[in-house]
Short mmCIF file of N, CA and C in Angstrom, two decimals:
data_model
loop_
_atom_site.label_atom_id
_atom_site.label_comp_id
_atom_site.label_asym_id
_atom_site.label_seq_id
_atom_site.Cartn_x
_atom_site.Cartn_y
_atom_site.Cartn_z
N MET Y 1 59.92 -36.76 -19.09
CA MET Y 1 61.09 -35.94 -18.86
C MET Y 1 61.40 -35.87 -17.37
N PHE Y 2 60.40 -35.58 -16.54
CA PHE Y 2 60.64 -35.47 -15.10
C PHE Y 2 60.72 -36.83 -14.42
N LYS Y 3 60.12 -37.85 -15.03
CA LYS Y 3 60.13 -39.18 -14.43
C LYS Y 3 61.51 -39.81 -14.48
N VAL Y 4 62.28 -39.54 -15.52
CA VAL Y 4 63.61 -40.13 -15.65
C VAL Y 4 64.70 -39.24 -15.05
N SER Y 5 64.32 -38.07 -14.56
CA SER Y 5 65.29 -37.14 -14.02
C SER Y 5 65.73 -37.56 -12.62
N SER Y 6 67.00 -37.36 -12.35
CA SER Y 6 67.53 -37.60 -11.00
C SER Y 6 67.16 -36.47 -10.05
N HIS Y 7 66.96 -35.29 -10.61
CA HIS Y 7 66.62 -34.10 -9.81
C HIS Y 7 65.48 -33.35 -10.50
N PRO Y 8 64.24 -33.84 -10.39
CA PRO Y 8 63.13 -33.22 -11.11
C PRO Y 8 62.85 -31.78 -10.67
N LEU Y 9 63.07 -31.45 -9.40
CA LEU Y 9 62.82 -30.09 -8.95
C LEU Y 9 63.81 -29.11 -9.57
N ALA Y 10 65.07 -29.49 -9.65
CA ALA Y 10 66.08 -28.63 -10.29
C ALA Y 10 65.77 -28.47 -11.78
N LEU Y 11 65.31 -29.54 -12.40
CA LEU Y 11 64.95 -29.49 -13.82
C LEU Y 11 63.74 -28.59 -14.03
N LEU Y 12 62.76 -28.68 -13.12
CA LEU Y 12 61.58 -27.84 -13.20
C LEU Y 12 61.96 -26.37 -13.06
N CYS Y 13 62.84 -26.06 -12.10
CA CYS Y 13 63.28 -24.67 -11.92
C CYS Y 13 64.05 -24.16 -13.14
N LEU Y 14 64.86 -25.04 -13.73
CA LEU Y 14 65.62 -24.67 -14.93
C LEU Y 14 64.67 -24.19 -16.03
N ILE Y 15 63.59 -24.91 -16.22
CA ILE Y 15 62.64 -24.60 -17.28
C ILE Y 15 61.66 -23.51 -16.86
N LEU Y 16 61.19 -23.56 -15.62
CA LEU Y 16 60.14 -22.66 -15.14
C LEU Y 16 60.56 -21.20 -15.15
N PHE Y 17 61.75 -20.88 -14.62
CA PHE Y 17 62.16 -19.49 -14.57
C PHE Y 17 62.39 -18.92 -15.97
N LYS Y 18 62.92 -19.72 -16.86
CA LYS Y 18 63.11 -19.25 -18.24
C LYS Y 18 61.76 -19.01 -18.91
N ALA Y 19 60.82 -19.93 -18.69
CA ALA Y 19 59.49 -19.79 -19.28
C ALA Y 19 58.76 -18.59 -18.70
N CYS Y 20 58.92 -18.35 -17.41
CA CYS Y 20 58.27 -17.19 -16.78
C CYS Y 20 58.81 -15.88 -17.35
N ALA Y 21 60.12 -15.77 -17.47
CA ALA Y 21 60.72 -14.54 -18.01
C ALA Y 21 60.29 -14.33 -19.46
N LEU Y 22 60.33 -15.39 -20.23
CA LEU Y 22 59.94 -15.30 -21.63
C LEU Y 22 58.44 -14.98 -21.76
N GLY Y 23 57.62 -15.66 -20.97
CA GLY Y 23 56.18 -15.40 -21.00
C GLY Y 23 55.83 -13.99 -20.58
N LEU Y 24 56.49 -13.50 -19.54
CA LEU Y 24 56.23 -12.13 -19.09
C LEU Y 24 56.67 -11.13 -20.15
N TYR Y 25 57.79 -11.38 -20.79
CA TYR Y 25 58.25 -10.49 -21.86
C TYR Y 25 57.26 -10.47 -23.03
N LEU Y 26 56.82 -11.65 -23.43
CA LEU Y 26 55.94 -11.74 -24.60
C LEU Y 26 54.49 -11.36 -24.31
N LEU Y 27 54.00 -11.68 -23.12
CA LEU Y 27 52.58 -11.51 -22.82
C LEU Y 27 52.28 -10.44 -21.78
N GLY Y 28 53.30 -9.77 -21.29
CA GLY Y 28 53.11 -8.78 -20.24
C GLY Y 28 52.18 -7.65 -20.62
N ASN Y 29 52.20 -7.23 -21.86
CA ASN Y 29 51.34 -6.13 -22.31
C ASN Y 29 49.86 -6.49 -22.32
N PHE Y 30 49.53 -7.78 -22.32
CA PHE Y 30 48.13 -8.17 -22.27
C PHE Y 30 47.52 -7.93 -20.89
N PHE Y 31 48.39 -7.88 -19.86
CA PHE Y 31 47.91 -7.73 -18.49
C PHE Y 31 48.06 -6.32 -17.95
N THR Y 32 49.08 -5.61 -18.41
CA THR Y 32 49.31 -4.25 -17.94
C THR Y 32 50.06 -3.46 -19.02
N ASN Y 33 49.85 -2.15 -19.01
CA ASN Y 33 50.58 -1.28 -19.92
C ASN Y 33 51.78 -0.64 -19.23
N ASN Y 34 52.06 -1.04 -18.01
CA ASN Y 34 53.14 -0.48 -17.22
C ASN Y 34 54.45 -1.17 -17.59
N PHE Y 35 55.23 -0.54 -18.44
CA PHE Y 35 56.50 -1.12 -18.89
C PHE Y 35 57.47 -1.30 -17.73
N ILE Y 36 57.50 -0.34 -16.82
CA ILE Y 36 58.45 -0.41 -15.71
C ILE Y 36 58.18 -1.64 -14.85
N LEU Y 37 56.92 -1.95 -14.60
CA LEU Y 37 56.58 -3.14 -13.83
C LEU Y 37 57.04 -4.41 -14.56
N ILE Y 38 56.78 -4.47 -15.85
CA ILE Y 38 57.21 -5.63 -16.64
C ILE Y 38 58.73 -5.72 -16.65
N PHE Y 39 59.41 -4.59 -16.81
CA PHE Y 39 60.87 -4.56 -16.84
C PHE Y 39 61.43 -5.08 -15.52
N VAL Y 40 60.95 -4.55 -14.40
CA VAL Y 40 61.47 -4.94 -13.09
C VAL Y 40 61.21 -6.42 -12.82
N LEU Y 41 60.00 -6.90 -13.12
CA LEU Y 41 59.69 -8.32 -12.89
C LEU Y 41 60.53 -9.23 -13.80
N CYS Y 42 60.69 -8.84 -15.05
CA CYS Y 42 61.51 -9.64 -15.98
C CYS Y 42 62.96 -9.72 -15.51
N VAL Y 43 63.53 -8.59 -15.14
CA VAL Y 43 64.92 -8.57 -14.69
C VAL Y 43 65.07 -9.37 -13.40
N LEU Y 44 64.10 -9.26 -12.51
CA LEU Y 44 64.14 -10.04 -11.27
C LEU Y 44 64.08 -11.54 -11.56
N ILE Y 45 63.18 -11.95 -12.43
CA ILE Y 45 63.08 -13.37 -12.80
C ILE Y 45 64.35 -13.83 -13.51
N LEU Y 46 64.90 -13.01 -14.39
CA LEU Y 46 66.14 -13.37 -15.09
C LEU Y 46 67.31 -13.49 -14.12
N ALA Y 47 67.36 -12.62 -13.12
CA ALA Y 47 68.44 -12.70 -12.12
C ALA Y 47 68.30 -13.97 -11.27
N ILE Y 48 67.08 -14.30 -10.89
CA ILE Y 48 66.85 -15.53 -10.12
C ILE Y 48 67.22 -16.74 -10.98
N ASP Y 49 66.84 -16.71 -12.24
CA ASP Y 49 67.17 -17.80 -13.16
C ASP Y 49 68.68 -17.96 -13.30
N PHE Y 50 69.38 -16.84 -13.47
CA PHE Y 50 70.84 -16.88 -13.57
C PHE Y 50 71.45 -17.52 -12.33
N TRP Y 51 71.01 -17.10 -11.16
CA TRP Y 51 71.56 -17.63 -9.91
C TRP Y 51 71.22 -19.11 -9.75
N MET Y 52 69.99 -19.48 -10.07
CA MET Y 52 69.58 -20.89 -9.93
C MET Y 52 70.41 -21.80 -10.84
N ILE Y 53 70.62 -21.39 -12.06
CA ILE Y 53 71.40 -22.22 -12.99
C ILE Y 53 72.85 -22.29 -12.53
N LYS Y 54 73.41 -21.15 -12.18
CA LYS Y 54 74.83 -21.08 -11.82
C LYS Y 54 75.14 -21.87 -10.55
N ASN Y 55 74.27 -21.82 -9.57
CA ASN Y 55 74.58 -22.39 -8.26
C ASN Y 55 73.87 -23.69 -7.93
N ILE Y 56 72.72 -23.94 -8.52
CA ILE Y 56 71.95 -25.13 -8.12
C ILE Y 56 71.74 -26.10 -9.27
N SER Y 57 71.09 -25.65 -10.34
CA SER Y 57 70.74 -26.56 -11.44
C SER Y 57 71.97 -27.18 -12.08
N GLY Y 58 72.98 -26.39 -12.33
CA GLY Y 58 74.20 -26.92 -12.96
C GLY Y 58 74.90 -27.94 -12.08
N ARG Y 59 74.93 -27.68 -10.79
CA ARG Y 59 75.59 -28.60 -9.86
C ARG Y 59 74.82 -29.91 -9.76
N LEU Y 60 73.49 -29.82 -9.70
CA LEU Y 60 72.70 -31.04 -9.54
C LEU Y 60 72.52 -31.81 -10.85
N LEU Y 61 72.33 -31.11 -11.96
CA LEU Y 61 71.99 -31.79 -13.21
C LEU Y 61 73.22 -32.29 -13.98
N VAL Y 62 74.31 -31.55 -13.97
CA VAL Y 62 75.50 -31.97 -14.71
C VAL Y 62 76.76 -32.04 -13.84
N GLY Y 63 76.64 -31.71 -12.58
CA GLY Y 63 77.78 -31.82 -11.67
C GLY Y 63 78.84 -30.74 -11.88
N LEU Y 64 78.43 -29.57 -12.35
CA LEU Y 64 79.38 -28.48 -12.61
C LEU Y 64 78.94 -27.22 -11.88
N ARG Y 65 79.91 -26.42 -11.48
CA ARG Y 65 79.63 -25.12 -10.88
C ARG Y 65 80.81 -24.22 -11.14
N TRP Y 66 80.53 -22.94 -11.38
CA TRP Y 66 81.60 -21.99 -11.68
C TRP Y 66 81.32 -20.67 -10.98
N TRP Y 67 82.39 -19.92 -10.80
CA TRP Y 67 82.25 -18.54 -10.39
C TRP Y 67 83.52 -17.81 -10.77
N ASN Y 68 83.43 -16.50 -10.72
CA ASN Y 68 84.52 -15.64 -11.14
C ASN Y 68 84.85 -14.71 -9.98
N GLU Y 69 86.11 -14.69 -9.58
CA GLU Y 69 86.54 -13.81 -8.49
C GLU Y 69 87.44 -12.72 -9.06
N VAL Y 70 87.23 -11.51 -8.55
CA VAL Y 70 88.09 -10.39 -8.92
C VAL Y 70 89.19 -10.31 -7.85
N LEU Y 71 90.42 -10.42 -8.31
CA LEU Y 71 91.57 -10.39 -7.40
C LEU Y 71 91.90 -8.95 -7.01
N GLU Y 72 92.79 -8.80 -6.03
CA GLU Y 72 93.15 -7.47 -5.53
C GLU Y 72 93.77 -6.59 -6.61
N ASP Y 73 94.49 -7.20 -7.56
CA ASP Y 73 95.11 -6.42 -8.61
C ASP Y 73 94.15 -6.08 -9.76
N GLY Y 74 92.89 -6.49 -9.62
CA GLY Y 74 91.87 -6.17 -10.62
C GLY Y 74 91.67 -7.24 -11.67
N SER Y 75 92.50 -8.26 -11.67
CA SER Y 75 92.35 -9.33 -12.65
C SER Y 75 91.27 -10.32 -12.19
N ASN Y 76 90.77 -11.08 -13.13
CA ASN Y 76 89.72 -12.07 -12.85
C ASN Y 76 90.32 -13.46 -12.76
N GLU Y 77 89.74 -14.26 -11.88
CA GLU Y 77 90.14 -15.66 -11.77
C GLU Y 77 88.87 -16.51 -11.85
N TRP Y 78 88.83 -17.40 -12.83
CA TRP Y 78 87.70 -18.31 -12.97
C TRP Y 78 87.95 -19.52 -12.07
N ILE Y 79 86.95 -19.90 -11.31
CA ILE Y 79 87.06 -21.05 -10.42
C ILE Y 79 85.97 -22.04 -10.81
N PHE Y 80 86.37 -23.30 -10.96
CA PHE Y 80 85.45 -24.34 -11.42
C PHE Y 80 85.37 -25.47 -10.41
N GLU Y 81 84.18 -26.00 -10.23
CA GLU Y 81 83.97 -27.20 -9.44
C GLU Y 81 83.31 -28.23 -10.34
N SER Y 82 83.71 -29.47 -10.17
CA SER Y 82 83.07 -30.53 -10.95
C SER Y 82 82.87 -31.76 -10.08
N ARG Y 83 81.96 -32.57 -10.51
CA ARG Y 83 81.61 -33.77 -9.74
C ARG Y 83 82.76 -34.76 -9.76
N ASP Y 84 82.69 -35.71 -8.87
CA ASP Y 84 83.67 -36.78 -8.81
C ASP Y 84 83.52 -37.66 -10.05
N VAL Y 85 84.60 -38.18 -10.52
CA VAL Y 85 84.60 -39.03 -11.72
C VAL Y 85 83.70 -40.25 -11.53
N ASN Y 86 83.62 -40.75 -10.31
CA ASN Y 86 82.87 -41.97 -10.05
C ASN Y 86 81.37 -41.75 -9.91
N VAL Y 87 80.93 -40.49 -9.88
CA VAL Y 87 79.50 -40.18 -9.76
C VAL Y 87 78.94 -39.93 -11.17
N PRO Y 88 78.08 -40.81 -11.65
CA PRO Y 88 77.56 -40.62 -13.01
C PRO Y 88 76.51 -39.51 -13.07
N VAL Y 89 76.37 -38.93 -14.26
CA VAL Y 89 75.37 -37.91 -14.51
C VAL Y 89 74.22 -38.56 -15.27
N ASN Y 90 73.00 -38.20 -14.91
CA ASN Y 90 71.83 -38.68 -15.61
C ASN Y 90 71.86 -38.12 -17.03
N ALA Y 91 71.81 -38.98 -18.02
CA ALA Y 91 71.92 -38.56 -19.43
C ALA Y 91 70.77 -37.64 -19.83
N SER Y 92 69.59 -37.91 -19.34
CA SER Y 92 68.43 -37.08 -19.66
C SER Y 92 68.59 -35.68 -19.06
N ASP Y 93 69.01 -35.61 -17.81
CA ASP Y 93 69.24 -34.31 -17.17
C ASP Y 93 70.30 -33.51 -17.91
N SER Y 94 71.38 -34.18 -18.27
CA SER Y 94 72.47 -33.51 -18.97
C SER Y 94 72.03 -32.98 -20.34
N ARG Y 95 71.32 -33.80 -21.08
CA ARG Y 95 70.85 -33.40 -22.41
C ARG Y 95 69.92 -32.19 -22.32
N ILE Y 96 68.98 -32.22 -21.38
CA ILE Y 96 68.05 -31.10 -21.22
C ILE Y 96 68.79 -29.85 -20.76
N PHE Y 97 69.70 -30.01 -19.81
CA PHE Y 97 70.46 -28.86 -19.30
C PHE Y 97 71.22 -28.16 -20.42
N TRP Y 98 71.99 -28.93 -21.20
CA TRP Y 98 72.79 -28.32 -22.26
C TRP Y 98 71.93 -27.76 -23.37
N THR Y 99 70.82 -28.41 -23.70
CA THR Y 99 69.91 -27.89 -24.73
C THR Y 99 69.32 -26.55 -24.30
N VAL Y 100 68.86 -26.49 -23.07
CA VAL Y 100 68.29 -25.24 -22.55
C VAL Y 100 69.37 -24.17 -22.46
N LEU Y 101 70.56 -24.57 -22.01
CA LEU Y 101 71.64 -23.60 -21.85
C LEU Y 101 72.05 -22.98 -23.20
N TYR Y 102 72.10 -23.80 -24.25
CA TYR Y 102 72.45 -23.27 -25.58
C TYR Y 102 71.25 -22.60 -26.26
N GLY Y 103 70.06 -23.08 -26.00
CA GLY Y 103 68.87 -22.54 -26.66
C GLY Y 103 68.44 -21.18 -26.15
N THR Y 104 68.67 -20.92 -24.87
CA THR Y 104 68.20 -19.67 -24.28
C THR Y 104 68.82 -18.43 -24.92
N PRO Y 105 70.14 -18.34 -25.06
CA PRO Y 105 70.68 -17.15 -25.72
C PRO Y 105 70.22 -17.03 -27.18
N ALA Y 106 70.00 -18.15 -27.83
CA ALA Y 106 69.53 -18.11 -29.22
C ALA Y 106 68.12 -17.52 -29.30
N VAL Y 107 67.24 -17.94 -28.40
CA VAL Y 107 65.86 -17.42 -28.41
C VAL Y 107 65.85 -15.94 -28.07
N TRP Y 108 66.58 -15.55 -27.03
CA TRP Y 108 66.61 -14.14 -26.66
C TRP Y 108 67.28 -13.29 -27.74
N SER Y 109 68.27 -13.83 -28.45
CA SER Y 109 68.90 -13.09 -29.55
C SER Y 109 67.92 -12.87 -30.69
N LEU Y 110 67.12 -13.87 -30.97
CA LEU Y 110 66.08 -13.73 -31.99
C LEU Y 110 65.08 -12.65 -31.58
N LEU Y 111 64.70 -12.63 -30.31
CA LEU Y 111 63.79 -11.60 -29.83
C LEU Y 111 64.45 -10.22 -29.86
N ALA Y 112 65.76 -10.15 -29.70
CA ALA Y 112 66.47 -8.88 -29.81
C ALA Y 112 66.39 -8.33 -31.22
N ILE Y 113 66.55 -9.22 -32.18
CA ILE Y 113 66.45 -8.79 -33.59
C ILE Y 113 65.05 -8.29 -33.89
N VAL Y 114 64.04 -8.99 -33.40
CA VAL Y 114 62.64 -8.58 -33.61
C VAL Y 114 62.39 -7.23 -32.95
N ALA Y 115 62.85 -7.04 -31.72
CA ALA Y 115 62.64 -5.78 -31.01
C ALA Y 115 63.36 -4.63 -31.72
N PHE Y 116 64.56 -4.91 -32.23
CA PHE Y 116 65.32 -3.87 -32.91
C PHE Y 116 64.62 -3.43 -34.20
N PHE Y 117 64.21 -4.39 -35.02
CA PHE Y 117 63.60 -4.03 -36.30
C PHE Y 117 62.17 -3.54 -36.17
N SER Y 118 61.53 -3.82 -35.06
CA SER Y 118 60.20 -3.25 -34.84
C SER Y 118 60.28 -1.95 -34.05
N LEU Y 119 61.52 -1.46 -33.85
CA LEU Y 119 61.80 -0.18 -33.20
C LEU Y 119 61.22 -0.09 -31.80
N ARG Y 120 61.27 -1.17 -31.07
CA ARG Y 120 60.82 -1.21 -29.67
C ARG Y 120 62.06 -1.24 -28.79
N PHE Y 121 62.73 -0.10 -28.72
CA PHE Y 121 64.03 -0.04 -28.07
C PHE Y 121 63.96 -0.21 -26.55
N GLN Y 122 62.85 0.20 -25.93
CA GLN Y 122 62.75 -0.01 -24.48
C GLN Y 122 62.64 -1.51 -24.17
N TRP Y 123 61.98 -2.26 -25.05
CA TRP Y 123 61.88 -3.70 -24.85
C TRP Y 123 63.21 -4.39 -25.14
N LEU Y 124 64.00 -3.74 -25.96
CA LEU Y 124 65.32 -4.26 -26.28
C LEU Y 124 66.22 -4.28 -25.03
N LEU Y 125 65.97 -3.39 -24.09
CA LEU Y 125 66.73 -3.40 -22.83
C LEU Y 125 66.55 -4.72 -22.08
N ILE Y 126 65.34 -5.19 -21.99
CA ILE Y 126 65.07 -6.46 -21.32
C ILE Y 126 65.79 -7.60 -22.03
N VAL Y 127 65.72 -7.58 -23.34
CA VAL Y 127 66.32 -8.65 -24.13
C VAL Y 127 67.85 -8.64 -24.00
N ILE Y 128 68.43 -7.46 -23.98
CA ILE Y 128 69.89 -7.37 -23.84
C ILE Y 128 70.32 -7.92 -22.48
N ILE Y 129 69.59 -7.60 -21.44
CA ILE Y 129 69.90 -8.15 -20.11
C ILE Y 129 69.77 -9.67 -20.13
N ALA Y 130 68.71 -10.18 -20.77
CA ALA Y 130 68.51 -11.63 -20.84
C ALA Y 130 69.63 -12.31 -21.62
N VAL Y 131 70.05 -11.72 -22.73
CA VAL Y 131 71.12 -12.30 -23.54
C VAL Y 131 72.43 -12.30 -22.76
N VAL Y 132 72.72 -11.20 -22.07
CA VAL Y 132 73.98 -11.11 -21.32
C VAL Y 132 74.01 -12.16 -20.20
N LEU Y 133 72.93 -12.29 -19.45
CA LEU Y 133 72.90 -13.27 -18.36
C LEU Y 133 72.96 -14.71 -18.89
N ALA Y 134 72.22 -14.99 -19.96
CA ALA Y 134 72.24 -16.34 -20.53
C ALA Y 134 73.61 -16.66 -21.13
N ALA Y 135 74.21 -15.68 -21.80
CA ALA Y 135 75.53 -15.90 -22.40
C ALA Y 135 76.60 -16.07 -21.32
N ALA Y 136 76.48 -15.34 -20.21
CA ALA Y 136 77.44 -15.49 -19.12
C ALA Y 136 77.38 -16.91 -18.55
N ASN Y 137 76.18 -17.43 -18.35
CA ASN Y 137 76.05 -18.81 -17.86
C ASN Y 137 76.59 -19.80 -18.88
N LEU Y 138 76.29 -19.57 -20.14
CA LEU Y 138 76.77 -20.47 -21.19
C LEU Y 138 78.29 -20.49 -21.23
N ILE Y 139 78.91 -19.33 -21.21
CA ILE Y 139 80.37 -19.25 -21.26
C ILE Y 139 80.98 -19.87 -20.00
N GLY Y 140 80.39 -19.58 -18.85
CA GLY Y 140 80.89 -20.15 -17.60
C GLY Y 140 80.83 -21.67 -17.61
N TYR Y 141 79.71 -22.23 -18.07
CA TYR Y 141 79.59 -23.69 -18.09
C TYR Y 141 80.43 -24.33 -19.19
N GLN Y 142 80.62 -23.65 -20.31
CA GLN Y 142 81.52 -24.18 -21.33
C GLN Y 142 82.94 -24.29 -20.78
N ARG Y 143 83.39 -23.24 -20.12
CA ARG Y 143 84.74 -23.26 -19.54
C ARG Y 143 84.85 -24.30 -18.43
N CYS Y 144 83.80 -24.41 -17.63
CA CYS Y 144 83.81 -25.39 -16.54
C CYS Y 144 83.85 -26.81 -17.09
N ASP Y 145 83.06 -27.08 -18.13
CA ASP Y 145 83.05 -28.40 -18.76
C ASP Y 145 84.41 -28.72 -19.38
N LYS Y 146 85.01 -27.72 -20.03
CA LYS Y 146 86.33 -27.90 -20.62
C LYS Y 146 87.38 -28.19 -19.54
N ASP Y 147 87.30 -27.45 -18.43
CA ASP Y 147 88.23 -27.68 -17.32
C ASP Y 147 88.03 -29.06 -16.72
N GLN Y 148 86.77 -29.49 -16.59
CA GLN Y 148 86.49 -30.82 -16.04
C GLN Y 148 87.07 -31.91 -16.94
N LYS Y 149 86.88 -31.80 -18.23
CA LYS Y 149 87.41 -32.80 -19.16
C LYS Y 149 88.94 -32.82 -19.14
N ARG Y 150 89.56 -31.64 -19.03
CA ARG Y 150 91.02 -31.56 -18.95
C ARG Y 150 91.52 -32.26 -17.69
N ARG Y 151 90.86 -32.00 -16.56
CA ARG Y 151 91.27 -32.63 -15.30
C ARG Y 151 91.06 -34.13 -15.34
N TRP Y 152 89.96 -34.57 -15.92
CA TRP Y 152 89.70 -36.01 -16.00
C TRP Y 152 90.73 -36.70 -16.88
N ASN Y 153 91.14 -36.04 -17.97
CA ASN Y 153 92.18 -36.60 -18.82
C ASN Y 153 93.50 -36.70 -18.07
N GLN Y 154 93.83 -35.68 -17.30
CA GLN Y 154 95.06 -35.73 -16.51
C GLN Y 154 94.99 -36.84 -15.48
N ILE Y 155 93.84 -36.99 -14.84
CA ILE Y 155 93.69 -38.05 -13.84
C ILE Y 155 93.80 -39.42 -14.50
N SER Y 156 93.12 -39.57 -15.64
CA SER Y 156 93.15 -40.89 -16.29
C SER Y 156 94.54 -41.20 -16.83
N GLN Y 157 95.23 -40.23 -17.39
CA GLN Y 157 96.57 -40.47 -17.89
C GLN Y 157 97.55 -40.66 -16.74
N GLY Y 158 97.49 -39.79 -15.76
CA GLY Y 158 98.37 -39.89 -14.60
C GLY Y 158 98.00 -41.08 -13.74
N GLY Y 159 96.71 -41.35 -13.64
CA GLY Y 159 96.26 -42.47 -12.83
C GLY Y 159 96.67 -43.80 -13.42
N ASP Y 160 96.57 -43.92 -14.73
CA ASP Y 160 96.96 -45.17 -15.38
C ASP Y 160 98.45 -45.40 -15.26
N SER Y 161 99.24 -44.36 -15.50
CA SER Y 161 100.69 -44.56 -15.45
C SER Y 161 101.15 -44.82 -14.02
N SER Y 162 100.55 -44.12 -13.05
CA SER Y 162 100.96 -44.38 -11.67
C SER Y 162 100.49 -45.76 -11.23
N PHE Y 163 99.35 -46.20 -11.75
CA PHE Y 163 98.87 -47.54 -11.42
C PHE Y 163 99.83 -48.59 -11.97
N VAL Y 164 100.22 -48.42 -13.25
CA VAL Y 164 101.13 -49.38 -13.88
C VAL Y 164 102.49 -49.34 -13.20
N SER Y 165 103.03 -48.15 -12.95
CA SER Y 165 104.34 -48.08 -12.31
C SER Y 165 104.28 -48.62 -10.88
N GLY Y 166 103.19 -48.38 -10.20
CA GLY Y 166 103.02 -48.93 -8.86
C GLY Y 166 102.96 -50.45 -8.89
N MET Y 167 102.26 -50.98 -9.90
CA MET Y 167 102.15 -52.43 -10.03
C MET Y 167 103.52 -53.04 -10.35
N VAL Y 168 104.27 -52.42 -11.26
CA VAL Y 168 105.58 -52.94 -11.64
C VAL Y 168 106.55 -52.86 -10.46
N SER Y 169 106.55 -51.72 -9.75
CA SER Y 169 107.47 -51.61 -8.61
C SER Y 169 107.07 -52.58 -7.50
N GLY Y 170 105.78 -52.81 -7.34
CA GLY Y 170 105.32 -53.80 -6.36
C GLY Y 170 105.78 -55.19 -6.73
N LEU Y 171 105.68 -55.55 -8.00
CA LEU Y 171 106.12 -56.87 -8.46
C LEU Y 171 107.63 -57.01 -8.30
N MET Y 172 108.38 -55.95 -8.63
CA MET Y 172 109.84 -56.00 -8.50
C MET Y 172 110.26 -56.16 -7.04
N SER Y 173 109.63 -55.41 -6.14
CA SER Y 173 110.03 -55.53 -4.74
C SER Y 173 109.68 -56.91 -4.19
N ASN Y 174 108.56 -57.46 -4.64
CA ASN Y 174 108.21 -58.83 -4.22
C ASN Y 174 109.22 -59.83 -4.77
N ALA Y 175 109.64 -59.63 -6.00
CA ALA Y 175 110.59 -60.55 -6.62
C ALA Y 175 111.94 -60.49 -5.91
N VAL Y 176 112.38 -59.27 -5.58
CA VAL Y 176 113.66 -59.12 -4.89
C VAL Y 176 113.58 -59.72 -3.49
N SER Y 177 112.49 -59.42 -2.81
CA SER Y 177 112.38 -59.92 -1.43
C SER Y 177 112.23 -61.44 -1.39
N SER Y 178 111.65 -62.03 -2.42
CA SER Y 178 111.50 -63.48 -2.41
C SER Y 178 112.75 -64.20 -2.94
N GLY Y 179 113.70 -63.45 -3.47
CA GLY Y 179 114.95 -64.06 -3.91
C GLY Y 179 114.92 -64.54 -5.34
N ILE Y 180 113.85 -64.27 -6.09
CA ILE Y 180 113.79 -64.72 -7.48
C ILE Y 180 114.84 -64.03 -8.32
N MET Y 181 114.95 -62.72 -8.14
CA MET Y 181 115.92 -61.97 -8.94
C MET Y 181 117.35 -62.42 -8.61
N GLY Y 182 117.62 -62.69 -7.34
CA GLY Y 182 118.95 -63.16 -6.95
C GLY Y 182 119.28 -64.49 -7.60
N ARG Y 183 118.31 -65.38 -7.62
CA ARG Y 183 118.56 -66.68 -8.24
C ARG Y 183 118.68 -66.57 -9.76
N PHE Y 184 117.98 -65.61 -10.35
CA PHE Y 184 118.02 -65.44 -11.80
C PHE Y 184 119.40 -64.98 -12.25
N PHE Y 185 120.03 -64.08 -11.47
CA PHE Y 185 121.32 -63.55 -11.84
C PHE Y 185 122.51 -64.37 -11.28
N SER Y 186 122.27 -65.36 -10.51
CA SER Y 186 123.39 -66.13 -9.97
C SER Y 186 123.93 -67.08 -11.03
N ARG Y 187 125.19 -67.46 -10.98
CA ARG Y 187 125.83 -68.28 -12.00
C ARG Y 187 125.76 -69.75 -11.64
N GLY Y 188 125.37 -70.00 -10.53
CA GLY Y 188 125.52 -71.38 -10.11
C GLY Y 188 124.28 -72.12 -10.06
#
């Protein structure tokens, strides 16, 4: 997995922070009975994971980055960055990134159901924070990917037509300047 990756450190961070938060949530009681310590460490790791995925892992592994700005009138504006069309993405990195991105909210949602039905409501707080952060990244990257595909389609459609029209106008101007068109339309 790491040998075929273009960015093994970013891939390691993608997996490591999620595993640490999940491990601390599941195994924290074996090391301490202090819920507040486990809560603070879990939330801290989840926040670092959110930031790493949003700003570093997504940009390096799939060439996408997003953020949301609140405008002066209180409305939100989503801003997306995507890689250049000519820069390929490593298929292995992309597959792992999207699998982890979709799998994380599913795992934390399952843990939310378990916490709810086992009446461990204080632990449910950690899970709700994890689900919200993972879902925010998932939604942000889904929108960013959709925006990237839309822009690439516009470039490919606009690029092809401008290329063809440029080629035709270039041929026509060469034909006119060389006198071919004049000779074609002359009667004599």
